[in-house]
Short mmCIF file of C-alpha atoms in Angstrom, two decimals:
data_model
loop_
_atom_site.label_atom_id
_atom_site.label_comp_id
_atom_site.label_asym_id
_atom_site.label_seq_id
_atom_site.Cartn_x
_atom_site.Cartn_y
_atom_site.Cartn_z
CA MET P 1 -27.27 -71.02 -108.39
CA LYS P 2 -29.93 -68.37 -108.08
CA LYS P 3 -29.06 -64.81 -108.86
CA ASN P 4 -31.13 -61.66 -108.72
CA ILE P 5 -30.68 -58.17 -110.10
CA ILE P 6 -28.63 -57.12 -107.10
CA GLN P 7 -25.82 -59.54 -107.94
CA TYR P 8 -25.86 -58.63 -111.60
CA SER P 9 -25.62 -54.96 -110.62
CA LEU P 10 -22.06 -55.58 -109.45
CA LEU P 11 -21.03 -55.88 -113.09
CA ALA P 12 -22.36 -52.42 -113.82
CA PHE P 13 -20.29 -50.69 -111.15
CA LEU P 14 -16.91 -50.68 -112.86
CA THR P 15 -18.42 -50.05 -116.29
CA ILE P 16 -20.18 -46.89 -115.20
CA ALA P 17 -17.26 -45.65 -113.12
CA LEU P 18 -14.81 -46.30 -115.95
CA THR P 19 -17.00 -44.41 -118.39
CA GLY P 20 -17.44 -41.50 -116.00
CA CYS P 21 -13.72 -40.93 -115.38
CA SER P 22 -11.98 -41.76 -118.64
CA ASP P 23 -9.13 -39.26 -118.17
CA PHE P 24 -8.03 -40.77 -114.87
CA LEU P 25 -8.55 -44.36 -115.91
CA SER P 26 -6.72 -44.04 -119.20
CA VAL P 27 -3.60 -43.64 -117.07
CA GLU P 28 -4.27 -46.05 -114.22
CA GLN P 29 -6.73 -48.58 -115.58
CA LYS P 30 -4.18 -51.42 -115.67
CA GLY P 31 -4.64 -53.79 -112.76
CA ARG P 32 -7.90 -52.23 -111.58
CA THR P 33 -10.02 -55.24 -112.43
CA THR P 34 -11.84 -55.60 -109.11
CA ILE P 35 -13.92 -53.27 -107.03
CA PRO P 36 -11.59 -53.40 -103.97
CA SER P 37 -8.59 -52.38 -106.07
CA PHE P 38 -10.56 -49.80 -107.99
CA LEU P 39 -11.75 -48.16 -104.76
CA SER P 40 -8.38 -48.30 -103.03
CA ASP P 41 -7.41 -44.61 -103.17
CA PRO P 42 -9.14 -41.19 -103.23
CA ARG P 43 -9.04 -40.93 -107.01
CA GLY P 44 -10.72 -44.30 -107.32
CA LEU P 45 -13.35 -43.24 -104.80
CA GLN P 46 -14.02 -40.07 -106.79
CA ALA P 47 -14.35 -42.10 -110.00
CA GLY P 48 -16.72 -44.45 -108.20
CA LEU P 49 -18.81 -41.50 -107.03
CA VAL P 50 -19.19 -40.36 -110.63
CA GLY P 51 -20.45 -43.84 -111.46
CA ALA P 52 -22.86 -43.69 -108.53
CA TYR P 53 -24.30 -40.38 -109.73
CA ASN P 54 -24.66 -41.77 -113.24
CA LYS P 55 -26.64 -44.73 -111.94
CA PHE P 56 -28.75 -42.42 -109.80
CA TYR P 57 -29.48 -40.35 -112.90
CA ALA P 58 -30.40 -43.50 -114.84
CA TYR P 59 -33.23 -44.36 -112.44
CA TYR P 60 -34.34 -40.85 -111.54
CA ASP P 61 -34.61 -39.62 -115.13
CA GLY P 62 -36.68 -42.60 -116.28
CA GLU P 63 -39.68 -44.62 -115.18
CA PHE P 64 -39.29 -43.64 -111.54
CA SER P 65 -40.05 -39.97 -112.24
CA LYS P 66 -42.71 -40.75 -114.84
CA TYR P 67 -44.60 -43.16 -112.60
CA PRO P 68 -46.13 -40.74 -110.04
CA GLU P 69 -47.28 -38.46 -112.85
CA VAL P 70 -48.75 -41.19 -115.06
CA ALA P 71 -50.41 -42.89 -112.07
CA GLY P 72 -51.66 -39.57 -110.72
CA ASN P 73 -54.59 -37.39 -111.67
CA MET P 74 -53.11 -34.29 -113.31
CA SER P 75 -51.86 -35.76 -116.60
CA SER P 76 -53.48 -36.51 -119.94
CA VAL P 77 -51.50 -39.35 -121.42
CA SER P 78 -51.29 -40.60 -124.98
CA LEU P 79 -49.04 -43.62 -124.75
CA PRO P 80 -48.05 -45.78 -127.73
CA SER P 81 -48.77 -49.47 -127.66
CA GLY P 82 -45.90 -51.23 -125.94
CA SER P 83 -44.90 -48.25 -123.78
CA SER P 84 -43.55 -49.31 -120.39
CA MET P 85 -45.88 -46.76 -118.76
CA LEU P 86 -49.12 -47.90 -120.41
CA GLU P 87 -49.96 -50.57 -117.84
CA GLN P 88 -49.51 -48.13 -114.97
CA TYR P 89 -51.66 -45.45 -116.58
CA ASN P 90 -54.44 -48.03 -116.85
CA PHE P 91 -53.56 -49.70 -113.52
CA THR P 92 -52.97 -53.10 -115.05
CA PRO P 93 -49.63 -53.76 -113.33
CA ASP P 94 -47.36 -56.34 -114.89
CA PRO P 95 -44.51 -57.95 -112.93
CA GLU P 96 -42.78 -59.25 -116.04
CA ASN P 97 -39.80 -57.79 -117.91
CA ALA P 98 -39.74 -54.41 -119.66
CA THR P 99 -42.43 -52.88 -117.45
CA THR P 100 -42.57 -49.99 -115.02
CA ALA P 101 -42.03 -52.29 -112.04
CA TYR P 102 -39.08 -54.02 -113.73
CA TYR P 103 -37.23 -50.85 -114.66
CA ILE P 104 -37.73 -49.08 -111.34
CA TRP P 105 -36.70 -52.11 -109.26
CA SER P 106 -33.63 -52.98 -111.34
CA ARG P 107 -32.29 -49.46 -111.83
CA ILE P 108 -32.65 -48.43 -108.20
CA ASN P 109 -30.93 -51.63 -107.10
CA GLU P 110 -28.09 -50.92 -109.51
CA ALA P 111 -27.71 -47.44 -108.03
CA GLN P 112 -27.76 -48.94 -104.55
CA VAL P 113 -24.90 -51.31 -105.40
CA ASN P 114 -22.76 -48.37 -106.48
CA ALA P 115 -23.48 -46.44 -103.29
CA ASN P 116 -22.87 -49.49 -101.10
CA ASN P 117 -19.45 -50.13 -102.60
CA ILE P 118 -18.29 -46.57 -101.94
CA ILE P 119 -19.65 -46.70 -98.38
CA GLN P 120 -17.85 -49.99 -97.78
CA TYR P 121 -14.41 -48.88 -98.94
CA ALA P 122 -14.30 -45.15 -98.12
CA PRO P 123 -13.27 -45.57 -94.44
CA SER P 124 -10.21 -47.68 -95.32
CA VAL P 125 -9.18 -45.21 -98.03
CA GLU P 126 -9.47 -42.34 -95.56
CA ALA P 127 -7.32 -44.24 -93.08
CA ALA P 128 -4.68 -44.94 -95.73
CA TYR P 129 -4.63 -41.35 -97.04
CA PRO P 130 -5.01 -39.10 -93.98
CA THR P 131 -4.03 -35.97 -95.91
CA GLU P 132 -7.13 -36.44 -98.08
CA ALA P 133 -9.49 -37.27 -95.24
CA ASP P 134 -11.80 -34.33 -95.97
CA LYS P 135 -12.23 -35.43 -99.58
CA CYS P 136 -12.98 -39.00 -98.51
CA LYS P 137 -15.54 -37.77 -95.96
CA LYS P 138 -17.37 -35.72 -98.59
CA ILE P 139 -17.46 -38.66 -100.98
CA LEU P 140 -18.78 -40.94 -98.23
CA GLY P 141 -21.41 -38.39 -97.21
CA GLN P 142 -22.70 -38.14 -100.77
CA ALA P 143 -22.81 -41.93 -101.14
CA LEU P 144 -24.83 -42.20 -97.93
CA LEU P 145 -27.29 -39.63 -99.25
CA LEU P 146 -27.65 -41.58 -102.51
CA ARG P 147 -28.27 -44.82 -100.61
CA ALA P 148 -30.92 -43.07 -98.52
CA PHE P 149 -32.63 -42.06 -101.77
CA CYS P 150 -32.51 -45.63 -103.06
CA HIS P 151 -34.21 -47.11 -99.99
CA PHE P 152 -36.77 -44.30 -99.73
CA ASP P 153 -37.69 -44.25 -103.41
CA LEU P 154 -37.95 -48.03 -103.63
CA VAL P 155 -40.24 -48.23 -100.59
CA ARG P 156 -42.45 -45.44 -101.96
CA VAL P 157 -43.10 -47.46 -105.10
CA PHE P 158 -43.35 -51.04 -103.82
CA ALA P 159 -44.93 -50.52 -100.38
CA GLN P 160 -47.96 -48.72 -99.03
CA PRO P 161 -47.30 -45.31 -97.41
CA TYR P 162 -45.74 -45.15 -93.96
CA ASN P 163 -49.01 -44.05 -92.37
CA SER P 164 -51.12 -46.87 -93.83
CA THR P 165 -50.60 -48.87 -90.61
CA ALA P 166 -50.32 -47.37 -87.13
CA ASP P 167 -46.77 -48.62 -86.54
CA ALA P 168 -45.55 -48.89 -90.16
CA SER P 169 -45.19 -52.65 -89.66
CA HIS P 170 -46.39 -53.52 -93.16
CA LEU P 171 -44.01 -54.95 -95.75
CA GLY P 172 -41.47 -52.62 -97.27
CA VAL P 173 -38.40 -53.55 -99.33
CA PRO P 174 -35.09 -55.22 -98.43
CA VAL P 175 -32.68 -53.12 -96.39
CA LEU P 176 -29.32 -53.55 -98.09
CA THR P 177 -26.29 -51.95 -96.46
CA LYS P 178 -23.96 -54.21 -98.36
CA THR P 179 -24.29 -55.97 -101.68
CA PRO P 180 -25.60 -59.54 -101.19
CA GLY P 181 -23.51 -62.48 -102.29
CA PRO P 182 -24.71 -65.06 -104.84
CA ASN P 183 -26.22 -67.26 -102.12
CA ASP P 184 -27.92 -64.44 -100.21
CA ASN P 185 -31.66 -64.02 -100.54
CA PRO P 186 -32.61 -60.83 -98.68
CA ALA P 187 -36.13 -60.62 -97.29
CA ARG P 188 -38.35 -57.58 -97.21
CA ALA P 189 -38.06 -55.41 -94.11
CA THR P 190 -41.00 -53.51 -92.65
CA VAL P 191 -41.59 -49.98 -93.84
CA LYS P 192 -40.52 -48.71 -90.42
CA GLU P 193 -37.23 -50.59 -90.69
CA VAL P 194 -36.61 -49.13 -94.14
CA TYR P 195 -37.24 -45.60 -92.84
CA ASN P 196 -34.91 -46.28 -89.92
CA GLN P 197 -32.15 -47.14 -92.37
CA VAL P 198 -32.85 -43.99 -94.35
CA PHE P 199 -32.44 -41.95 -91.18
CA SER P 200 -29.27 -43.81 -90.25
CA ASP P 201 -27.70 -42.89 -93.58
CA LEU P 202 -28.90 -39.29 -93.43
CA ASN P 203 -27.60 -38.84 -89.89
CA GLN P 204 -24.18 -40.12 -90.94
CA ALA P 205 -24.20 -37.94 -94.04
CA SER P 206 -25.09 -34.84 -92.02
CA GLY P 207 -21.95 -35.37 -89.94
CA LEU P 208 -19.75 -35.57 -93.02
CA LEU P 209 -21.10 -32.79 -95.25
CA THR P 210 -20.72 -29.17 -94.15
CA ASP P 211 -22.30 -26.96 -96.83
CA GLU P 212 -25.58 -25.74 -95.32
CA VAL P 213 -26.13 -23.91 -98.60
CA ALA P 214 -25.09 -26.08 -101.53
CA ALA P 215 -21.86 -24.88 -103.10
CA ASN P 216 -22.60 -26.95 -106.20
CA ARG P 217 -26.20 -27.92 -106.96
CA PHE P 218 -25.04 -31.00 -108.90
CA TYR P 219 -23.61 -32.70 -105.80
CA GLY P 220 -25.14 -33.86 -102.58
CA SER P 221 -24.72 -31.27 -99.81
CA LEU P 222 -25.77 -30.77 -96.20
CA GLN P 223 -28.57 -28.61 -97.57
CA ALA P 224 -29.73 -31.56 -99.70
CA VAL P 225 -29.50 -33.86 -96.68
CA ASN P 226 -31.71 -31.46 -94.70
CA ALA P 227 -34.17 -31.35 -97.60
CA MET P 228 -34.26 -35.15 -97.65
CA PHE P 229 -34.89 -35.24 -93.90
CA SER P 230 -37.83 -32.88 -94.39
CA ARG P 231 -39.33 -34.94 -97.22
CA VAL P 232 -39.05 -38.22 -95.32
CA TYR P 233 -40.47 -36.78 -92.10
CA LEU P 234 -43.36 -35.30 -94.10
CA TYR P 235 -44.25 -38.78 -95.38
CA MET P 236 -44.14 -40.04 -91.80
CA GLU P 237 -46.38 -37.19 -90.63
CA ASP P 238 -43.72 -36.23 -88.11
CA TRP P 239 -44.71 -32.63 -88.53
CA GLN P 240 -42.25 -31.01 -86.12
CA ASN P 241 -39.20 -32.57 -87.73
CA ALA P 242 -40.58 -31.98 -91.23
CA PHE P 243 -40.95 -28.29 -90.35
CA ASP P 244 -37.58 -27.95 -88.62
CA TYR P 245 -35.63 -29.58 -91.44
CA ALA P 246 -37.51 -27.62 -94.09
CA LYS P 247 -36.35 -24.44 -92.35
CA ARG P 248 -32.78 -25.72 -92.27
CA ALA P 249 -32.93 -26.54 -95.98
CA ILE P 250 -34.42 -23.14 -96.78
CA ALA P 251 -31.45 -21.57 -94.95
CA ASN P 252 -33.09 -18.12 -94.98
CA LYS P 253 -33.06 -18.09 -98.79
CA PRO P 254 -35.91 -16.51 -100.78
CA LEU P 255 -37.72 -18.22 -103.61
CA ALA P 256 -36.55 -17.63 -107.16
CA GLN P 257 -38.62 -14.87 -108.76
CA GLY P 258 -39.78 -13.92 -112.24
CA THR P 259 -37.35 -14.63 -115.06
CA ASP P 260 -34.96 -16.38 -112.70
CA TYR P 261 -37.72 -18.85 -111.81
CA ILE P 262 -38.58 -19.68 -115.42
CA SER P 263 -34.93 -19.76 -116.50
CA MET P 264 -34.20 -22.38 -113.85
CA TYR P 265 -35.93 -24.78 -116.25
CA LEU P 266 -35.26 -23.24 -119.67
CA ASP P 267 -31.64 -22.13 -119.19
CA LEU P 268 -29.46 -24.80 -117.58
CA ASN P 269 -26.88 -22.15 -116.68
CA THR P 270 -29.37 -20.67 -114.20
CA PRO P 271 -29.20 -22.16 -110.69
CA GLY P 272 -32.48 -20.55 -109.64
CA GLU P 273 -33.67 -22.08 -106.38
CA ALA P 274 -32.32 -25.58 -106.99
CA ILE P 275 -30.88 -27.29 -103.93
CA PHE P 276 -29.94 -30.51 -105.71
CA ARG P 277 -30.33 -31.38 -109.37
CA LEU P 278 -28.81 -34.03 -111.58
CA ASN P 279 -26.16 -33.27 -114.17
CA GLY P 280 -27.25 -34.57 -117.56
CA HIS P 281 -23.94 -33.90 -119.31
CA ASP P 282 -23.23 -36.77 -121.74
CA MET P 283 -26.47 -38.46 -120.65
CA SER P 284 -29.48 -39.20 -122.85
CA GLY P 285 -32.44 -37.72 -121.00
CA LYS P 286 -35.77 -39.50 -121.24
CA LEU P 287 -38.17 -36.93 -119.79
CA LYS P 288 -38.03 -34.28 -122.51
CA GLY P 289 -39.42 -36.60 -125.17
CA PHE P 290 -41.94 -38.10 -122.79
CA TYR P 291 -43.47 -34.74 -121.86
CA THR P 292 -43.29 -33.49 -125.44
CA THR P 293 -45.22 -36.30 -127.11
CA GLU P 294 -46.82 -38.61 -124.53
CA CYS P 295 -47.75 -36.86 -121.28
CA MET P 296 -49.59 -33.52 -121.24
CA PRO P 297 -51.12 -31.38 -118.48
CA ALA P 298 -54.73 -32.41 -117.88
CA ASP P 299 -57.50 -29.82 -118.16
CA THR P 300 -58.06 -30.40 -114.43
CA LEU P 301 -54.57 -29.14 -113.72
CA ILE P 302 -54.70 -26.14 -116.04
CA SER P 303 -58.02 -25.05 -114.51
CA LEU P 304 -56.36 -24.62 -111.10
CA TYR P 305 -54.24 -21.67 -112.25
CA ASP P 306 -55.07 -18.00 -112.41
CA THR P 307 -54.65 -16.70 -115.95
CA ASP P 308 -51.75 -14.52 -114.75
CA ASP P 309 -49.95 -17.35 -112.96
CA ILE P 310 -46.28 -17.36 -113.97
CA ARG P 311 -46.24 -21.17 -113.76
CA LEU P 312 -48.46 -21.45 -116.84
CA GLN P 313 -45.38 -20.51 -118.88
CA LEU P 314 -44.01 -23.95 -117.99
CA LEU P 315 -47.20 -25.78 -118.97
CA GLN P 316 -48.03 -24.22 -122.32
CA GLN P 317 -46.06 -23.85 -125.53
CA GLY P 318 -47.38 -22.08 -128.59
CA GLY P 319 -50.91 -22.17 -127.19
CA VAL P 320 -50.71 -25.96 -126.69
CA LYS P 321 -50.75 -27.69 -123.31
CA ARG P 322 -47.25 -29.05 -122.77
CA CYS P 323 -44.86 -29.40 -119.85
CA VAL P 324 -41.59 -27.68 -120.78
CA LYS P 325 -39.78 -28.21 -117.48
CA TYR P 326 -37.38 -30.56 -119.26
CA THR P 327 -37.15 -28.67 -122.54
CA ALA P 328 -34.30 -26.25 -121.92
CA THR P 329 -33.56 -23.85 -124.75
CA THR P 330 -30.15 -22.84 -123.40
CA ILE P 331 -27.81 -25.74 -122.65
CA PRO P 332 -24.21 -25.02 -121.63
CA ASP P 333 -22.63 -27.80 -123.70
CA ASN P 334 -25.14 -27.67 -126.58
CA GLN P 335 -26.22 -31.28 -126.06
CA ASP P 336 -29.75 -31.40 -127.43
CA ARG P 337 -30.79 -34.41 -125.34
CA ARG P 338 -29.43 -33.04 -122.07
CA GLU P 339 -31.83 -32.48 -119.21
CA ASP P 340 -30.96 -31.76 -115.57
CA PRO P 341 -33.86 -33.01 -113.41
CA ILE P 342 -34.39 -31.10 -110.19
CA VAL P 343 -34.45 -33.34 -107.11
CA PHE P 344 -34.88 -30.65 -104.46
CA ARG P 345 -35.66 -26.97 -104.69
CA LEU P 346 -36.69 -24.26 -102.25
CA SER P 347 -40.35 -24.29 -103.29
CA GLU P 348 -40.79 -27.85 -102.07
CA MET P 349 -39.28 -26.88 -98.73
CA TYR P 350 -41.64 -23.89 -98.42
CA LEU P 351 -44.55 -26.22 -99.17
CA ASN P 352 -43.27 -28.80 -96.66
CA ALA P 353 -42.98 -26.10 -94.03
CA ALA P 354 -46.50 -24.84 -94.77
CA GLU P 355 -48.07 -28.30 -94.57
CA ALA P 356 -46.18 -29.23 -91.42
CA ALA P 357 -46.92 -25.89 -89.73
CA TRP P 358 -50.65 -26.26 -90.44
CA ASN P 359 -50.69 -29.74 -88.91
CA LEU P 360 -48.88 -28.34 -85.85
CA GLY P 361 -51.54 -25.66 -85.46
CA ARG P 362 -49.00 -22.95 -86.34
CA TYR P 363 -51.33 -21.21 -88.75
CA SER P 364 -49.38 -17.97 -88.97
CA ASP P 365 -46.28 -19.83 -90.10
CA ALA P 366 -48.33 -21.90 -92.54
CA ARG P 367 -49.78 -18.71 -94.06
CA SER P 368 -46.37 -17.10 -94.33
CA TYR P 369 -44.83 -19.97 -96.26
CA ILE P 370 -47.77 -20.56 -98.59
CA GLU P 371 -48.14 -16.83 -99.19
CA ALA P 372 -44.59 -16.75 -100.56
CA ILE P 373 -45.52 -19.45 -103.10
CA VAL P 374 -48.76 -17.74 -104.18
CA GLU P 375 -47.26 -14.26 -104.30
CA ARG P 376 -44.43 -15.39 -106.55
CA ALA P 377 -47.01 -16.96 -108.87
CA VAL P 378 -49.64 -14.22 -109.18
CA GLY P 379 -48.28 -11.12 -107.44
CA GLY P 380 -48.87 -9.58 -104.03
CA GLU P 381 -52.34 -8.13 -104.56
CA LYS P 382 -53.90 -11.32 -105.89
CA ALA P 383 -52.06 -13.38 -103.29
CA GLN P 384 -53.66 -11.38 -100.50
CA LYS P 385 -57.12 -11.98 -101.97
CA VAL P 386 -56.45 -15.71 -102.30
CA LEU P 387 -55.25 -16.02 -98.71
CA ALA P 388 -58.20 -14.01 -97.44
CA GLY P 389 -60.53 -16.65 -98.84
CA TYR P 390 -59.21 -19.32 -96.47
CA THR P 391 -59.74 -19.70 -92.77
CA ASP P 392 -57.15 -21.36 -90.60
CA ALA P 393 -59.31 -24.48 -90.57
CA ASN P 394 -59.38 -24.94 -94.34
CA LEU P 395 -55.98 -23.45 -95.21
CA ILE P 396 -54.70 -26.97 -95.76
CA ASN P 397 -56.81 -27.12 -98.93
CA LEU P 398 -54.86 -24.20 -100.39
CA ILE P 399 -51.55 -25.70 -99.29
CA ARG P 400 -52.32 -28.98 -101.02
CA THR P 401 -53.59 -27.30 -104.17
CA GLU P 402 -50.50 -25.12 -104.40
CA ARG P 403 -48.34 -28.21 -103.95
CA VAL P 404 -50.07 -29.83 -106.92
CA LYS P 405 -49.60 -26.70 -109.04
CA GLU P 406 -46.02 -26.00 -108.03
CA LEU P 407 -44.54 -29.50 -108.17
CA CYS P 408 -46.45 -30.96 -111.11
CA PHE P 409 -44.36 -33.20 -113.39
CA GLU P 410 -41.52 -33.31 -110.85
CA GLY P 411 -42.35 -36.76 -109.45
CA HIS P 412 -44.74 -35.99 -106.59
CA ASN P 413 -48.39 -36.22 -107.65
CA PHE P 414 -49.33 -39.86 -107.01
CA PHE P 415 -47.15 -40.14 -103.91
CA ASP P 416 -48.94 -37.13 -102.41
CA ILE P 417 -52.36 -38.61 -103.19
CA THR P 418 -51.53 -41.85 -101.39
CA ARG P 419 -49.85 -40.30 -98.34
CA TRP P 420 -52.86 -37.96 -97.98
CA LYS P 421 -55.03 -41.11 -98.06
CA GLN P 422 -57.12 -39.71 -100.88
CA ASP P 423 -59.07 -41.47 -103.60
CA LEU P 424 -57.52 -41.24 -107.02
CA VAL P 425 -59.97 -39.22 -109.12
CA ARG P 426 -59.12 -38.25 -112.68
CA GLU P 427 -60.94 -35.93 -115.03
CA LYS P 428 -63.99 -37.46 -116.67
CA SER P 429 -62.39 -37.09 -120.10
CA THR P 430 -59.32 -39.11 -119.11
CA THR P 431 -57.87 -41.31 -121.81
CA SER P 432 -57.17 -44.00 -119.23
CA THR P 433 -59.47 -46.95 -118.67
CA VAL P 434 -59.45 -45.96 -114.97
CA GLN P 435 -61.15 -42.78 -113.79
CA LYS P 436 -61.35 -43.45 -110.05
CA ILE P 437 -59.80 -45.79 -107.45
CA ALA P 438 -60.87 -45.56 -103.83
CA TYR P 439 -58.26 -45.40 -101.09
CA PRO P 440 -56.86 -47.77 -99.89
CA SER P 441 -56.05 -50.02 -102.80
CA ASP P 442 -53.55 -52.73 -103.67
CA LEU P 443 -53.19 -50.93 -106.98
CA PHE P 444 -51.47 -48.03 -105.22
CA ILE P 445 -48.18 -49.98 -105.24
CA LEU P 446 -46.35 -51.86 -107.96
CA PRO P 447 -45.87 -55.64 -108.05
CA ILE P 448 -42.47 -57.11 -107.21
CA PRO P 449 -40.81 -58.03 -110.53
CA ARG P 450 -41.26 -61.67 -111.47
CA TYR P 451 -37.56 -62.31 -112.01
CA GLU P 452 -36.86 -61.23 -108.41
CA LEU P 453 -39.50 -63.57 -107.04
CA ASN P 454 -38.15 -66.45 -109.12
CA ALA P 455 -34.59 -65.83 -107.96
CA ASN P 456 -35.22 -65.13 -104.28
CA ASP P 457 -37.19 -67.60 -102.15
CA ASN P 458 -37.41 -65.06 -99.32
CA MET P 459 -39.02 -62.33 -101.43
CA VAL P 460 -42.72 -61.99 -100.55
CA PRO P 461 -44.88 -60.80 -103.47
CA ASN P 462 -47.28 -57.88 -103.34
CA PRO P 463 -51.04 -58.58 -103.45
CA ASN P 464 -51.20 -57.39 -107.06
CA ASN P 465 -48.48 -59.76 -108.28
CA ASP P 466 -51.04 -62.26 -109.59
#
């Protein structure tokens, strides 16, 4: 009988949930040997949600976040032989085990299984425990948000951007709203169909979550849902919705300034402008070591900044180029390997709003949002001079450059290059064997893992699978 990673992911669900809620399960673990029984009451749902967040962390804090930086053009990478990221840095994709494609595909599918199980059983738990309906709704809303992430992130990696065909009819990834059985072989949906499912989940989540400003940045909120809407619409080039949802996510909040901005990364007690970030308590983060020893800011990136730019404090350490966004010096529980990756923050929403406004011809709005980013970085006087150097027609160049500078090493670079339909051009001194790839290219997506193709007769490979 053929089995793929999706079936095997079922085994991970209870393990992660049990680990994440040891206090509860030490009392009521007996008899909870199946997923239906485990997710049969609100406490079980809450334990399952912890497991879902842990699985989400496992994929987001690993190869998935490294990939768009290593494949992009703003990093200087020194990777050891055998590193899972080496083949992507040199664009020699490998569909076999222990590669970038393998880890991203398997870990996102594992996270998706966890979310699907909660989504499946939450309605019956709510019906059985009406006095805890609000709690069940919040858990369901968060699980729907996590599933939306899984579909969106998987399609960004294994399919060409939404706008690469006029109707987004090119191959995406399977749409999985329930975990397949051992005899199921799900086929790839179109990219449009995947996006439709993302919107379906986000729309449901927005009706269940009520916090327009996140009460707790470590949990999915309505603010995070609105931020996700904005990001997805931006990739679709649906500029009006990207703008509208960015404004909703901003919720009239200003950007973090000065010390508060820097401390958002270096002091994990500081919320800063984070809308949604992952809690690394008791987790072994993988990004700190990666950006300390293997992946450095390229000279091309450093050259974009004014010498007084506050963001340089996050890209230099002791006079050496180094990303310190994952190298917190103040950690609440004193766990040296803890890192709390930021998924959404206000700066991205300001940048989304600026890009969308420019494409709508709303140049005044575009200037207002991008001015806030530049002013925070270099001060009001310099910001005015920078803005004065751009006409409405070429303001998009500043918006894109500021996006590169602001969001570097946060999992955006390569995805932005491809959705902007740009050639990949790295600095001439790059340590990669690849300095330039013209758009479009089959190399701009990863191959479907070999084990998935061998297990699933309906899975169509990508052009670069051979």
